[in-house]
CSV table of N, CA and C in Angstrom, one decimal:
chain,number,residue,atom,x,y,z
A,30,MET,N,0.8,-1.2,0.0
A,30,MET,CA,-0.1,0.1,0.0
A,30,MET,C,0.9,1.2,0.0
A,31,VAL,N,0.5,2.2,-0.8
A,31,VAL,CA,1.3,3.5,-0.8
A,31,VAL,C,0.9,4.4,0.3
A,32,THR,N,1.9,4.9,0.9
A,32,THR,CA,1.7,5.8,2.1
A,32,THR,C,1.5,7.2,1.9
A,33,LEU,N,1.1,8.0,2.8
A,33,LEU,CA,0.9,9.3,2.6
A,33,LEU,C,2.2,10.1,2.3
A,34,GLY,N,3.3,9.6,3.0
A,34,GLY,CA,4.6,10.2,2.8
A,34,GLY,C,5.1,10.0,1.4
A,35,GLN,N,4.8,8.8,0.7
A,35,GLN,CA,5.2,8.6,-0.6
A,35,GLN,C,4.5,9.6,-1.6
A,36,TYR,N,3.2,9.8,-1.4
A,36,TYR,CA,2.5,10.7,-2.2
A,36,TYR,C,3.1,12.1,-2.0
A,37,LEU,N,3.4,12.5,-0.8
A,37,LEU,CA,4.0,13.9,-0.6
A,37,LEU,C,5.4,14.0,-1.2
A,38,VAL,N,6.1,12.9,-1.3
A,38,VAL,CA,7.4,12.9,-1.9
A,38,VAL,C,7.3,13.2,-3.3
A,39,VAL,N,6.4,12.5,-4.0
A,39,VAL,CA,6.1,12.6,-5.5
A,39,VAL,C,5.6,14.0,-5.7
A,40,SER,N,4.7,14.5,-4.9
A,40,SER,CA,4.2,15.9,-5.0
A,40,SER,C,5.3,17.0,-4.9
A,41,GLY,N,6.1,16.7,-4.0
A,41,GLY,CA,7.3,17.7,-3.8
A,41,GLY,C,8.3,17.6,-4.9
A,42,MET,N,8.6,16.5,-5.5
A,42,MET,CA,9.3,16.3,-6.6
A,42,MET,C,8.8,17.1,-7.9
A,43,LEU,N,7.4,16.8,-8.1
A,43,LEU,CA,6.7,17.5,-9.2
A,43,LEU,C,6.9,19.1,-9.0
A,44,PHE,N,6.6,19.4,-7.8
A,44,PHE,CA,6.6,20.9,-7.6
A,44,PHE,C,8.0,21.4,-7.8
A,45,THR,N,9.0,20.8,-7.4
A,45,THR,CA,10.4,21.2,-7.5
A,45,THR,C,10.8,21.3,-9.0
A,46,ILE,N,10.3,20.4,-9.8
A,46,ILE,CA,10.6,20.3,-11.2
A,46,ILE,C,9.9,21.5,-11.9
A,47,GLY,N,8.6,21.8,-11.5
A,47,GLY,CA,7.9,22.9,-12.1
A,47,GLY,C,8.4,24.3,-11.6
A,48,PHE,N,8.9,24.4,-10.4
A,48,PHE,CA,9.6,25.5,-9.9
A,48,PHE,C,10.9,25.8,-10.7
A,49,ALA,N,11.6,24.8,-10.9
A,49,ALA,CA,12.9,25.0,-11.7
A,49,ALA,C,12.7,25.4,-13.1
A,50,GLY,N,11.5,24.9,-13.7
A,50,GLY,CA,11.1,25.3,-15.1
A,50,GLY,C,10.8,26.7,-15.1
A,51,VAL,N,10.0,27.1,-14.2
A,51,VAL,CA,9.6,28.6,-14.1
A,51,VAL,C,10.9,29.5,-14.1
A,52,MET,N,11.8,29.1,-13.1
A,52,MET,CA,12.9,30.0,-12.8
A,52,MET,C,14.0,29.9,-13.9
A,53,LEU,N,14.2,28.7,-14.5
A,53,LEU,CA,15.4,28.6,-15.4
A,53,LEU,C,15.1,28.8,-16.9
A,54,ARG,N,13.8,28.5,-17.2
A,54,ARG,CA,13.5,28.5,-18.7
A,54,ARG,C,13.1,30.0,-19.0
A,55,ARG,N,13.2,30.4,-20.4
A,55,ARG,CA,12.9,31.7,-20.8
A,55,ARG,C,11.7,31.6,-21.9
A,56,ASN,N,11.2,30.5,-22.2
A,56,ASN,CA,10.2,30.2,-23.2
A,56,ASN,C,8.8,30.4,-22.4
A,57,LEU,N,7.9,31.2,-22.9
A,57,LEU,CA,6.6,31.4,-22.2
A,57,LEU,C,5.8,30.1,-22.2
A,58,ILE,N,5.8,29.3,-23.3
A,58,ILE,CA,5.1,28.1,-23.2
A,58,ILE,C,5.6,27.1,-22.2
A,59,VAL,N,6.9,27.0,-22.1
A,59,VAL,CA,7.5,26.1,-21.0
A,59,VAL,C,7.2,26.6,-19.6
A,60,ILE,N,7.2,28.0,-19.4
A,60,ILE,CA,6.8,28.5,-18.2
A,60,ILE,C,5.4,28.1,-17.8
A,61,LEU,N,4.5,28.3,-18.8
A,61,LEU,CA,3.1,27.9,-18.5
A,61,LEU,C,3.0,26.5,-18.2
A,62,MET,N,3.6,25.6,-18.9
A,62,MET,CA,3.7,24.1,-18.5
A,62,MET,C,4.2,23.9,-17.1
A,63,SER,N,5.2,24.6,-16.8
A,63,SER,CA,5.8,24.4,-15.5
A,63,SER,C,4.9,24.9,-14.4
A,64,LEU,N,4.1,26.0,-14.6
A,64,LEU,CA,3.1,26.5,-13.6
A,64,LEU,C,2.1,25.4,-13.5
A,65,GLU,N,1.6,24.8,-14.6
A,65,GLU,CA,0.6,23.7,-14.5
A,65,GLU,C,1.2,22.5,-13.8
A,66,LEU,N,2.4,22.3,-13.8
A,66,LEU,CA,3.0,21.2,-13.2
A,66,LEU,C,3.0,21.5,-11.7
A,67,MET,N,3.4,22.7,-11.2
A,67,MET,CA,3.3,23.1,-9.8
A,67,MET,C,1.9,23.0,-9.3
A,68,LEU,N,0.9,23.4,-10.2
A,68,LEU,CA,-0.6,23.3,-9.7
A,68,LEU,C,-1.0,21.9,-9.5
A,69,ASN,N,-0.6,21.0,-10.4
A,69,ASN,CA,-0.9,19.5,-10.3
A,69,ASN,C,-0.3,19.0,-9.1
A,70,ALA,N,0.9,19.4,-8.7
A,70,ALA,CA,1.6,18.9,-7.5
A,70,ALA,C,0.8,19.3,-6.3
A,71,ALA,N,0.3,20.5,-6.2
A,71,ALA,CA,-0.5,21.0,-5.1
A,71,ALA,C,-1.8,20.2,-5.1
A,72,ASN,N,-2.3,19.8,-6.3
A,72,ASN,CA,-3.6,19.0,-6.3
A,72,ASN,C,-3.4,17.6,-5.8
A,73,LEU,N,-2.2,17.1,-6.2
A,73,LEU,CA,-1.9,15.7,-5.7
A,73,LEU,C,-1.7,15.6,-4.1
A,74,SER,N,-1.2,16.7,-3.5
A,74,SER,CA,-1.1,16.8,-2.1
A,74,SER,C,-2.5,16.9,-1.5
A,75,LEU,N,-3.4,17.6,-2.1
A,75,LEU,CA,-4.8,17.9,-1.6
A,75,LEU,C,-5.4,16.5,-1.6
A,76,VAL,N,-5.4,15.7,-2.7
A,76,VAL,CA,-6.0,14.5,-2.9
A,76,VAL,C,-5.5,13.5,-1.9
A,77,ALA,N,-4.1,13.5,-1.7
A,77,ALA,CA,-3.5,12.5,-0.8
A,77,ALA,C,-4.0,12.8,0.6
A,78,PHE,N,-4.0,13.9,1.1
A,78,PHE,CA,-4.5,14.3,2.4
A,78,PHE,C,-5.9,14.0,2.6
A,79,SER,N,-6.7,14.2,1.5
A,79,SER,CA,-8.2,13.8,1.6
A,79,SER,C,-8.4,12.3,1.7
A,80,ARG,N,-7.5,11.5,1.0
A,80,ARG,CA,-7.7,10.1,0.9
A,80,ARG,C,-7.3,9.5,2.3
A,81,PHE,N,-6.3,10.0,3.0
A,81,PHE,CA,-5.8,9.4,4.1
A,81,PHE,C,-6.5,10.0,5.4
A,82,ARG,N,-7.4,10.9,5.2
A,82,ARG,CA,-8.1,11.5,6.4
A,82,ARG,C,-9.5,10.7,6.5
A,83,ILE,N,-9.5,9.8,7.5
A,83,ILE,CA,-10.6,9.0,7.8
A,83,ILE,C,-11.6,9.6,8.8
A,84,ASP,N,-12.9,9.6,8.5
A,84,ASP,CA,-13.8,10.1,9.5
A,84,ASP,C,-14.1,9.1,10.5
A,85,ALA,N,-15.1,9.3,11.4
A,85,ALA,CA,-15.6,8.4,12.4
A,85,ALA,C,-16.2,7.2,11.9
A,86,ALA,N,-16.9,7.4,10.7
A,86,ALA,CA,-17.5,6.1,10.1
A,86,ALA,C,-16.6,5.2,9.3
A,87,GLY,N,-15.3,5.7,9.2
A,87,GLY,CA,-14.3,4.8,8.6
A,87,GLY,C,-14.2,5.1,7.0
A,88,LEU,N,-14.9,6.2,6.7
A,88,LEU,CA,-14.9,6.5,5.3
A,88,LEU,C,-13.9,7.7,5.0
A,89,PRO,N,-13.3,7.7,3.8
A,89,PRO,CA,-12.4,8.9,3.6
A,89,PRO,C,-13.3,10.2,3.3
A,90,ASN,N,-12.7,11.3,3.6
A,90,ASN,CA,-13.3,12.6,3.4
A,90,ASN,C,-13.0,13.1,1.9
A,91,TYR,N,-13.9,13.2,1.1
A,91,TYR,CA,-13.9,13.5,-0.3
A,91,TYR,C,-14.0,15.0,-0.6
A,92,ASN,N,-14.1,15.8,0.3
A,92,ASN,CA,-14.3,17.3,0.0
A,92,ASN,C,-13.1,17.9,-0.7
A,93,ALA,N,-11.9,17.5,-0.3
A,93,ALA,CA,-10.7,18.1,-1.1
A,93,ALA,C,-10.7,17.6,-2.5
A,94,GLN,N,-11.2,16.4,-2.8
A,94,GLN,CA,-11.3,15.9,-4.1
A,94,GLN,C,-12.2,16.8,-5.0
A,95,VAL,N,-13.4,17.1,-4.4
A,95,VAL,CA,-14.2,17.9,-5.1
A,95,VAL,C,-13.6,19.4,-5.4
A,96,PHE,N,-12.9,19.9,-4.4
A,96,PHE,CA,-12.1,21.1,-4.5
A,96,PHE,C,-11.1,21.0,-5.7
A,97,VAL,N,-10.5,19.9,-5.7
A,97,VAL,CA,-9.5,19.8,-6.8
A,97,VAL,C,-10.2,19.8,-8.2
A,98,PHE,N,-11.2,19.1,-8.2
A,98,PHE,CA,-12.0,19.2,-9.5
A,98,PHE,C,-12.2,20.7,-10.0
A,99,PHE,N,-12.6,21.5,-9.2
A,99,PHE,CA,-12.8,22.9,-9.4
A,99,PHE,C,-11.5,23.6,-9.7
A,100,ILE,N,-10.5,23.3,-9.0
A,100,ILE,CA,-9.1,23.9,-9.4
A,100,ILE,C,-8.7,23.5,-10.8
A,101,ILE,N,-9.0,22.2,-11.1
A,101,ILE,CA,-8.6,21.8,-12.5
A,101,ILE,C,-9.4,22.6,-13.6
A,102,THR,N,-10.6,22.9,-13.3
A,102,THR,CA,-11.6,23.5,-14.2
A,102,THR,C,-11.0,25.0,-14.4
A,103,VAL,N,-10.7,25.6,-13.3
A,103,VAL,CA,-10.2,27.0,-13.4
A,103,VAL,C,-8.8,27.0,-14.1
A,104,ALA,N,-8.0,26.0,-13.9
A,104,ALA,CA,-6.7,26.0,-14.5
A,104,ALA,C,-6.8,25.8,-16.0
A,105,ALA,N,-7.9,25.0,-16.4
A,105,ALA,CA,-8.0,24.9,-17.9
A,105,ALA,C,-8.5,26.2,-18.5
A,106,ALA,N,-9.2,27.0,-17.9
A,106,ALA,CA,-9.5,28.4,-18.4
A,106,ALA,C,-8.3,29.3,-18.3
A,107,GLU,N,-7.5,29.1,-17.3
A,107,GLU,CA,-6.1,29.9,-17.2
A,107,GLU,C,-5.3,29.5,-18.4
A,108,VAL,N,-5.2,28.3,-18.7
A,108,VAL,CA,-4.3,27.9,-19.9
A,108,VAL,C,-4.9,28.5,-21.1
A,109,ALA,N,-6.1,28.4,-21.3
A,109,ALA,CA,-6.8,29.0,-22.5
A,109,ALA,C,-6.4,30.4,-22.7
A,110,VAL,N,-6.6,31.2,-21.7
A,110,VAL,CA,-6.3,32.6,-21.7
A,110,VAL,C,-4.8,32.9,-21.9
A,111,GLY,N,-3.9,32.0,-21.1
A,111,GLY,CA,-2.6,32.3,-21.3
A,111,GLY,C,-2.0,31.9,-22.7
A,112,LEU,N,-2.5,30.8,-23.2
A,112,LEU,CA,-2.1,30.5,-24.5
A,112,LEU,C,-2.6,31.5,-25.7
A,113,GLY,N,-3.7,32.1,-25.4
A,113,GLY,CA,-4.2,33.2,-26.2
A,113,GLY,C,-3.2,34.5,-26.2
A,114,ILE,N,-2.8,34.7,-25.0
A,114,ILE,CA,-1.9,35.8,-24.9
A,114,ILE,C,-0.5,35.5,-25.5
A,115,VAL,N,-0.1,34.3,-25.4
A,115,VAL,CA,1.2,33.9,-26.0
A,115,VAL,C,1.1,33.9,-27.5
A,116,VAL,N,0.0,33.5,-28.1
A,116,VAL,CA,-0.2,33.4,-29.5
A,116,VAL,C,-0.2,34.9,-30.1
A,117,ALA,N,-0.9,35.8,-29.4
A,117,ALA,CA,-0.9,37.2,-29.7
A,117,ALA,C,0.5,37.8,-29.7
A,118,LEU,N,1.2,37.6,-28.7
A,118,LEU,CA,2.6,38.0,-28.5
A,118,LEU,C,3.5,37.6,-29.6
A,119,PHE,N,3.3,36.2,-30.0
A,119,PHE,CA,4.0,35.6,-31.0
A,119,PHE,C,3.8,36.2,-32.3
A,120,ARG,N,2.5,36.5,-32.6
A,120,ARG,CA,2.2,37.0,-33.9
A,120,ARG,C,2.7,38.5,-34.0
A,121,LEU,N,2.9,39.2,-32.9
A,121,LEU,CA,3.3,40.6,-32.8
A,121,LEU,C,4.8,40.6,-32.9
A,122,ARG,N,5.5,39.9,-32.1
A,122,ARG,CA,7.0,39.9,-31.9
A,122,ARG,C,7.7,38.7,-32.6
A,123,GLN,N,7.1,37.8,-33.0
A,123,GLN,CA,7.7,36.6,-33.7
A,123,GLN,C,8.7,35.8,-32.7
A,124,THR,N,8.4,35.9,-31.4
A,124,THR,CA,9.2,35.2,-30.4
A,124,THR,C,8.4,34.9,-29.2
A,125,THR,N,8.8,33.9,-28.4
A,125,THR,CA,8.1,33.4,-27.2
A,125,THR,C,9.1,33.6,-26.0
A,126,ASN,N,10.2,34.1,-26.3
A,126,ASN,CA,11.4,34.3,-25.4
A,126,ASN,C,11.0,35.5,-24.5
A,127,VAL,N,11.1,35.2,-23.1
A,127,VAL,CA,10.7,36.2,-22.1
A,127,VAL,C,11.6,37.4,-22.3
A,128,GLU,N,12.9,37.3,-22.5
A,128,GLU,CA,13.9,38.3,-22.6
A,128,GLU,C,13.6,39.3,-23.8
A,129,ASP,N,13.0,38.8,-24.7
A,129,ASP,CA,12.9,39.6,-26.0
A,129,ASP,C,11.6,40.4,-25.9
A,130,ILE,N,10.7,40.1,-24.9
A,130,ILE,CA,9.4,40.7,-24.8
A,130,ILE,C,9.7,41.6,-23.5
A,131,ASN,N,10.0,42.9,-23.7
A,131,ASN,CA,10.2,43.8,-22.6
A,131,ASN,C,9.0,44.6,-22.1
A,132,THR,N,8.1,44.8,-23.0
A,132,THR,CA,6.9,45.5,-22.6
A,132,THR,C,5.6,44.7,-23.2
A,133,LEU,N,4.5,45.1,-22.6
A,133,LEU,CA,3.2,44.4,-23.1
A,133,LEU,C,2.5,45.5,-24.0
A,134,LYS,N,3.1,46.6,-24.3
A,134,LYS,CA,2.5,47.7,-25.1
A,134,LYS,C,2.5,47.3,-26.6
A,135,PHE,N,1.5,47.5,-27.2
A,135,PHE,CA,1.5,47.2,-28.8
A,135,PHE,C,1.9,48.5,-29.5
């Protein structure tokens, strides 16, 4: 059986990889993917804590899993808006490199 600590280790590793991607990479698309990886690491932690919290009746508490469902829905909308902005910037500047985009003025 997988323990709570093992879930948290995997979640921490995913979050670390995502954080490194945000800090080290300069491509906007890679930065967006790294942010999503960090968000999914937090979701994994929420689901793990929800799964291992047993109430008095012996059943797991599923409130956090419902919360994660709404987080994933909002994240999908965030990605749609973010990719729309990236496509608009690419059409204007012909690059997705963060260092080449110094202002958001058109």
